[in-house]
Tab-separated table of C-alpha atoms in Angstrom:
chain	number	residue	atom	x	y	z
S	240	MET	CA	0.000	0.000	0.000
S	241	LEU	CA	1.379	3.385	-0.964
S	242	LYS	CA	0.770	6.193	1.535
S	243	GLY	CA	0.921	9.962	1.053
S	244	ARG	CA	-0.968	13.119	0.070
S	245	LEU	CA	-4.245	11.202	0.028
S	246	GLY	CA	-3.023	8.295	2.106
S	247	LEU	CA	-1.329	6.405	-0.711
S	248	GLU	CA	2.314	7.305	-1.137
S	249	THR	CA	4.997	5.627	0.944
S	250	ALA	CA	6.579	7.810	3.615
S	251	ARG	CA	10.142	8.557	2.499
S	252	ILE	CA	13.310	9.230	4.438
S	253	PRO	CA	14.279	12.886	3.781
S	254	HIS	CA	17.304	13.197	1.496
S	255	THR	CA	19.080	15.248	4.179
S	256	ASP	CA	19.108	12.106	6.336
S	257	ARG	CA	20.406	9.805	3.599
S	258	HIS	CA	23.979	8.801	2.823
S	259	GLY	CA	24.441	10.247	-0.658
S	260	LEU	CA	25.486	8.037	-3.574
S	261	ILE	CA	26.154	4.362	-4.176
S	262	TRP	CA	28.088	3.186	-7.241
S	263	LEU	CA	27.377	-0.200	-8.855
S	264	GLU	CA	28.675	-1.754	-12.075
S	265	ARG	CA	28.735	-5.021	-14.016
S	266	GLY	CA	25.564	-6.596	-12.730
S	267	GLU	CA	21.783	-6.398	-12.646
S	268	LEU	CA	19.779	-4.129	-10.354
S	269	CYS	CA	16.700	-6.163	-9.533
S	270	VAL	CA	14.129	-6.963	-6.871
S	271	ILE	CA	14.365	-10.207	-4.897
S	272	ASP	CA	11.787	-11.004	-2.224
S	273	GLY	CA	10.606	-7.377	-2.242
S	274	CYS	CA	14.095	-5.949	-1.636
S	275	LEU	CA	16.423	-4.147	-4.031
S	276	ASN	CA	19.479	-6.205	-4.878
S	277	PHE	CA	22.472	-6.003	-7.209
S	278	LEU	CA	23.207	-9.354	-8.813
S	279	SER	CA	26.684	-9.821	-10.258
S	280	GLY	CA	28.212	-12.938	-11.786
S	281	LYS	CA	24.719	-13.990	-12.799
S	282	ASN	CA	25.929	-16.636	-15.231
S	283	SER	CA	28.643	-18.047	-12.984
S	284	ASP	CA	28.429	-20.906	-10.522
S	285	THR	CA	28.758	-18.487	-7.597
S	286	PRO	CA	26.722	-15.338	-8.297
S	287	HIS	CA	27.105	-12.527	-5.782
S	288	ILE	CA	24.010	-10.807	-4.408
S	289	LEU	CA	24.318	-7.426	-2.702
S	290	GLN	CA	21.248	-6.023	-0.975
S	291	VAL	CA	21.039	-2.299	-1.740
S	292	PRO	CA	19.795	0.063	1.015
S	293	HIS	CA	17.787	2.113	-1.462
S	294	GLN	CA	15.892	4.046	1.218
S	295	ALA	CA	19.128	5.175	2.851
S	296	VAL	CA	20.823	6.639	-0.255
S	297	SER	CA	19.859	9.592	-2.420
S	298	MET	CA	21.076	8.271	-5.761
S	299	ILE	CA	22.289	5.051	-7.357
S	300	LEU	CA	24.913	5.287	-10.099
S	301	LEU	CA	24.986	2.385	-12.555
S	302	GLY	CA	28.310	1.914	-14.304
S	303	PRO	CA	29.230	-0.026	-17.465
S	304	GLY	CA	27.976	-3.589	-17.807
S	305	SER	CA	24.872	-2.928	-15.720
S	306	SER	CA	21.166	-3.431	-16.336
S	307	VAL	CA	18.033	-2.629	-14.358
S	308	THR	CA	14.644	-4.340	-14.165
S	309	HIS	CA	11.267	-2.646	-14.367
S	310	ASP	CA	10.458	-3.786	-10.829
S	311	ALA	CA	13.647	-2.128	-9.558
S	312	LEU	CA	12.649	1.170	-11.173
S	313	ARG	CA	9.230	0.896	-9.544
S	314	LEU	CA	10.821	0.403	-6.118
S	315	LEU	CA	13.220	3.331	-6.611
S	316	ALA	CA	10.372	5.597	-7.689
S	317	ARG	CA	8.277	4.595	-4.687
S	318	HIS	CA	11.018	5.632	-2.276
S	319	GLY	CA	12.196	8.721	-4.167
S	320	THR	CA	15.656	7.303	-4.892
S	321	LEU	CA	17.250	8.689	-8.056
S	322	MET	CA	19.171	6.600	-10.557
S	323	ALA	CA	21.619	7.549	-13.305
S	324	ALA	CA	23.647	5.533	-15.809
S	325	ILE	CA	27.270	6.684	-15.929
S	326	GLY	CA	30.401	5.942	-17.907
S	327	ALA	CA	33.570	4.285	-16.645
S	328	ASP	CA	34.967	6.151	-13.625
S	329	GLY	CA	32.035	8.552	-13.790
S	330	VAL	CA	33.349	10.492	-16.795
S	331	ARG	CA	29.993	10.399	-18.612
S	332	THR	CA	26.354	10.692	-17.576
S	333	TYR	CA	23.896	9.023	-19.909
S	334	THR	CA	20.628	9.391	-18.053
S	335	ALA	CA	19.291	11.668	-15.341
S	336	PRO	CA	15.625	11.603	-14.307
S	337	PRO	CA	13.345	13.144	-15.217
S	338	LEU	CA	13.971	12.961	-18.947
S	339	MET	CA	12.442	15.968	-20.664
S	340	PRO	CA	12.248	17.655	-24.078
S	341	ASP	CA	15.270	19.702	-25.064
S	342	ARG	CA	13.568	23.083	-24.802
S	343	SER	CA	12.878	25.685	-22.152
S	344	ASP	CA	10.092	27.918	-23.465
S	345	VAL	CA	7.358	26.405	-21.263
S	346	ALA	CA	9.564	26.440	-18.171
S	347	ARG	CA	10.626	30.046	-18.775
S	348	ARG	CA	6.993	31.091	-19.192
S	349	GLN	CA	6.048	29.262	-16.009
S	350	VAL	CA	8.839	30.953	-14.054
S	351	GLU	CA	7.858	34.353	-15.469
S	352	LEU	CA	4.282	33.936	-14.207
S	353	TRP	CA	5.207	32.270	-10.927
S	354	SER	CA	7.863	34.809	-9.902
S	355	SER	CA	5.441	37.749	-9.954
S	356	PRO	CA	3.020	37.633	-6.981
S	357	ARG	CA	0.261	39.401	-8.926
S	358	ARG	CA	0.560	37.239	-12.015
S	359	ARG	CA	0.826	34.146	-9.847
S	360	VAL	CA	-2.508	34.934	-8.214
S	361	SER	CA	-3.937	35.673	-11.659
S	362	VAL	CA	-3.016	32.177	-12.873
S	363	ALA	CA	-4.364	30.629	-9.663
S	364	ARG	CA	-7.679	32.456	-10.136
S	365	HIS	CA	-7.838	31.227	-13.714
S	366	MET	CA	-7.273	27.652	-12.534
S	367	TYR	CA	-10.045	28.022	-9.977
S	368	ALA	CA	-12.286	29.392	-12.741
S	369	LEU	CA	-11.607	26.234	-14.762
S	370	ARG	CA	-12.526	24.104	-11.753
S	371	LEU	CA	-15.535	26.108	-10.573
S	372	GLY	CA	-16.950	26.989	-13.971
S	373	GLU	CA	-16.954	30.737	-13.340
S	374	VAL	CA	-14.556	33.595	-12.659
S	375	LEU	CA	-14.961	34.696	-9.066
S	376	PRO	CA	-14.102	38.244	-7.938
S	377	HIS	CA	-12.069	36.994	-4.963
S	378	ARG	CA	-8.297	37.443	-5.084
S	379	ASP	CA	-7.570	35.737	-1.784
S	380	LEU	CA	-6.580	32.105	-2.353
S	381	ASP	CA	-7.850	30.969	1.037
S	382	THR	CA	-11.304	32.293	0.126
S	383	LEU	CA	-11.190	30.464	-3.197
S	384	ARG	CA	-10.069	27.277	-1.471
S	385	GLY	CA	-13.040	27.549	0.881
S	386	ILE	CA	-15.494	28.042	-1.992
S	387	GLU	CA	-14.022	25.098	-3.866
S	388	GLY	CA	-14.073	22.917	-0.739
S	389	ALA	CA	-17.793	23.477	-0.274
S	390	ARG	CA	-18.420	22.736	-3.946
S	391	VAL	CA	-16.406	19.513	-3.829
S	392	LYS	CA	-18.501	18.223	-0.918
S	393	THR	CA	-21.582	18.640	-3.070
S	394	ILE	CA	-19.954	16.888	-6.025
S	395	TYR	CA	-18.971	13.911	-3.848
S	396	ARG	CA	-22.583	13.557	-2.742
S	397	LEU	CA	-23.982	13.888	-6.274
S	398	MET	CA	-21.511	11.366	-7.693
S	399	ALA	CA	-22.403	8.892	-4.954
S	400	GLU	CA	-26.092	9.316	-5.789
S	401	LYS	CA	-25.373	8.837	-9.489
S	402	TYR	CA	-23.652	5.498	-8.860
S	403	GLY	CA	-26.058	4.387	-6.143
S	404	ILE	CA	-23.410	4.388	-3.415
S	405	LYS	CA	-23.947	5.264	0.225
S	406	TRP	CA	-21.815	8.311	1.020
S	407	ASN	CA	-20.732	9.140	4.565
S	408	GLY	CA	-18.403	12.020	3.735
S	409	ARG	CA	-14.762	12.337	2.777
S	410	HIS	CA	-12.524	10.609	5.316
S	411	TYR	CA	-9.012	9.160	5.159
S	412	ASP	CA	-6.224	8.321	7.557
S	413	ARG	CA	-2.682	8.772	6.239
S	414	GLU	CA	-1.410	6.208	8.742
S	415	ASP	CA	-4.055	3.603	7.940
S	416	PRO	CA	-5.550	4.048	4.435
S	417	ASN	CA	-7.449	0.759	4.689
S	418	ALA	CA	-9.477	2.128	7.598
S	419	ALA	CA	-11.539	4.203	5.162
S	420	ASP	CA	-14.649	2.834	3.484
S	421	ILE	CA	-14.552	1.583	-0.104
S	422	PRO	CA	-15.573	4.896	-1.786
S	423	ASN	CA	-12.888	6.816	0.129
S	424	GLN	CA	-10.219	4.232	-0.639
S	425	ALA	CA	-11.210	4.395	-4.302
S	426	ILE	CA	-10.881	8.193	-4.315
S	427	ASN	CA	-7.401	7.909	-2.775
S	428	HIS	CA	-6.218	5.448	-5.414
S	429	ALA	CA	-7.870	7.378	-8.258
S	430	ALA	CA	-6.212	10.617	-7.121
S	431	THR	CA	-2.824	8.883	-7.217
S	432	ALA	CA	-3.479	7.575	-10.751
S	433	VAL	CA	-4.549	10.986	-12.055
S	434	GLN	CA	-1.554	12.607	-10.364
S	435	ALA	CA	0.713	10.169	-12.239
S	436	ALA	CA	-0.920	11.171	-15.531
S	437	ALA	CA	-0.437	14.844	-14.658
S	438	ALA	CA	3.236	14.165	-13.932
S	439	ILE	CA	3.660	12.650	-17.405
S	440	ALA	CA	1.953	15.659	-19.005
S	441	THR	CA	4.104	18.082	-17.009
S	442	GLN	CA	7.327	16.299	-17.913
S	443	SER	CA	6.383	16.002	-21.581
S	444	LEU	CA	6.242	19.813	-21.827
S	445	ALA	CA	9.351	20.329	-19.661
S	446	ALA	CA	7.309	22.358	-17.182
S	447	ILE	CA	8.655	22.651	-13.631
S	448	PRO	CA	6.824	20.336	-11.187
S	449	GLN	CA	7.852	22.310	-8.087
S	450	LEU	CA	6.402	25.665	-9.168
S	451	GLY	CA	2.702	25.386	-8.403
S	452	PHE	CA	0.237	28.272	-8.483
S	453	ILE	CA	-2.261	26.858	-5.962
S	454	HIS	CA	-0.222	24.157	-4.258
S	455	GLU	CA	3.017	25.416	-2.767
S	456	ASP	CA	4.966	23.105	-0.462
S	457	SER	CA	5.058	19.883	-2.450
S	458	GLY	CA	7.893	19.056	-4.821
S	459	GLN	CA	5.081	18.127	-7.238
S	460	ALA	CA	3.037	21.309	-6.653
S	461	PHE	CA	2.334	22.079	-10.336
S	462	VAL	CA	1.501	18.420	-10.972
S	463	LEU	CA	-1.082	18.618	-8.173
S	464	ASP	CA	-2.443	21.843	-9.685
S	465	ILE	CA	-3.045	20.107	-13.008
S	466	ALA	CA	-4.402	16.901	-11.461
S	467	ASP	CA	-6.968	18.936	-9.515
S	468	LEU	CA	-8.299	20.412	-12.766
S	469	PHE	CA	-9.469	16.884	-13.622
S	470	ARG	CA	-10.802	15.882	-10.213
S	471	ASP	CA	-14.491	16.355	-10.991
S	472	SER	CA	-14.462	14.960	-14.528
S	473	ILE	CA	-11.900	12.140	-14.261
S	474	THR	CA	-10.778	11.319	-10.702
S	475	LEU	CA	-14.259	10.937	-9.247
S	476	GLN	CA	-15.539	9.126	-12.326
S	477	ILE	CA	-12.777	6.544	-11.905
S	478	ALA	CA	-13.235	6.300	-8.147
S	479	PHE	CA	-17.001	5.864	-7.970
S	480	SER	CA	-17.108	3.529	-10.961
S	481	ALA	CA	-14.536	1.247	-9.315
S	482	ALA	CA	-16.214	1.560	-5.908
S	483	LYS	CA	-19.557	0.513	-7.418
S	484	LYS	CA	-17.980	-2.661	-8.824
S	485	ALA	CA	-16.422	-3.490	-5.457
S	486	ILE	CA	-19.653	-2.895	-3.564
S	487	ASP	CA	-21.584	-4.997	-6.091
S	488	GLY	CA	-19.409	-8.006	-5.292
S	489	ASP	CA	-16.293	-7.827	-7.476
S	490	GLU	CA	-13.641	-9.510	-5.309
S	491	THR	CA	-10.746	-7.762	-7.031
S	492	THR	CA	-8.901	-5.455	-4.635
S	493	ILE	CA	-10.043	-1.844	-4.817
S	494	ASP	CA	-6.632	-0.534	-5.889
S	495	ARG	CA	-6.570	-2.943	-8.842
S	496	LEU	CA	-10.140	-2.061	-9.785
S	497	VAL	CA	-9.186	1.624	-9.767
S	498	ARG	CA	-6.095	1.005	-11.913
S	499	ARG	CA	-8.136	-0.907	-14.470
S	500	GLU	CA	-10.807	1.784	-14.584
S	501	ALA	CA	-8.184	4.523	-14.846
S	502	SER	CA	-6.476	2.745	-17.734
S	503	ILE	CA	-9.756	2.520	-19.662
S	504	ILE	CA	-10.760	6.127	-19.023
S	505	PHE	CA	-7.285	7.508	-19.750
S	506	ARG	CA	-7.333	5.849	-23.175
S	507	LYS	CA	-10.954	6.560	-24.099
S	508	GLN	CA	-10.903	10.204	-23.007
S	509	ASP	CA	-7.302	11.020	-24.037
S	510	VAL	CA	-6.638	12.298	-20.533
S	511	ILE	CA	-2.888	12.928	-20.850
S	512	PRO	CA	-3.218	14.874	-24.146
S	513	ALA	CA	-6.032	16.872	-22.508
S	514	MET	CA	-3.738	17.648	-19.571
S	515	ILE	CA	-1.012	18.816	-21.929
S	516	GLU	CA	-3.458	21.221	-23.579
S	517	LYS	CA	-4.661	22.408	-20.191
S	518	ILE	CA	-1.098	23.222	-19.116
S	519	LYS	CA	-0.618	25.260	-22.277
S	520	GLN	CA	-3.893	27.047	-21.623
S	521	VAL	CA	-3.011	27.820	-18.004
S	522	LEU	CA	0.365	29.258	-18.948
S	523	ARG	CA	-1.272	31.404	-21.655
S	524	THR	CA	-3.690	32.948	-19.150
S	525	GLU	CA	-2.674	36.546	-19.759
S	526	GLU	CA	-2.551	36.130	-23.527
S	527	ILE	CA	-6.069	34.676	-23.492
S	528	ASN	CA	-7.309	37.557	-21.353
S	529	GLY	CA	-5.517	40.116	-23.497
S	530	SER	CA	-3.092	41.249	-20.829
S	531	GLY	CA	0.670	41.109	-20.880
S	532	SER	CA	1.244	43.401	-17.938
S	533	ASP	CA	2.137	42.560	-14.384
S	534	SER	CA	-1.445	42.814	-13.152
S	535	ASP	CA	-4.417	40.643	-12.417
S	536	ALA	CA	-5.832	39.292	-15.646
């Protein structure tokens, strides 16, 4: 179970408390019995297996003659451990996550808007307008958050009624995600899936994940901004559809049901391309409103 923002992302050791880098070469980085291991001499009679303390290091450097399995990448991503492929003696770097397009126009535009307090609020208001369906006169973000919070409560209730699901309110426990009822667990998992799609869209445009206009503290603040634009139309559709199947007797675990539903909806509704267009729209806020000055659009 992954824990986090909505009770799903594994708690990570801060990088300030980790031990830096670990260098491995001529072997395979893989997962054995749920643990990260480096297997060398794989084809010999006496292969050597080194268990890698991936949660205690910030970055793993893979030298020549090395390979990595998909499951190992999944484990590294879960715990926020970086990985890079390097040349002999570290004289070359071949990969460095995240891999992005070789351009900076979107990032420069994002920084330009984010660095000005007035323009930053202008973009945030535009994003709230996209979520709420109208441009509100309020310029205080806390006020807008309150308005949106009340609206979301209504949407939860209406979606539950649409799918014939009993709704007891939005509840989740970061320490024990399974303590929530099925609809709340489904929302947690769906939010994580949509956030992953938003991360792909953000990276594909080389936007800066850390520079959010509504969210601030997270290293994925802009990703969360974009994911929230699709909460009503995509996240809740995935969540309540999967929850309905679980309540009606499908014995598949709720997280798997959500993943399956998300996969179908992402493909049918072209969610990631839609997110890419939404990012472009958000960062063109002032152009759309006919304002290029440092003022509220």
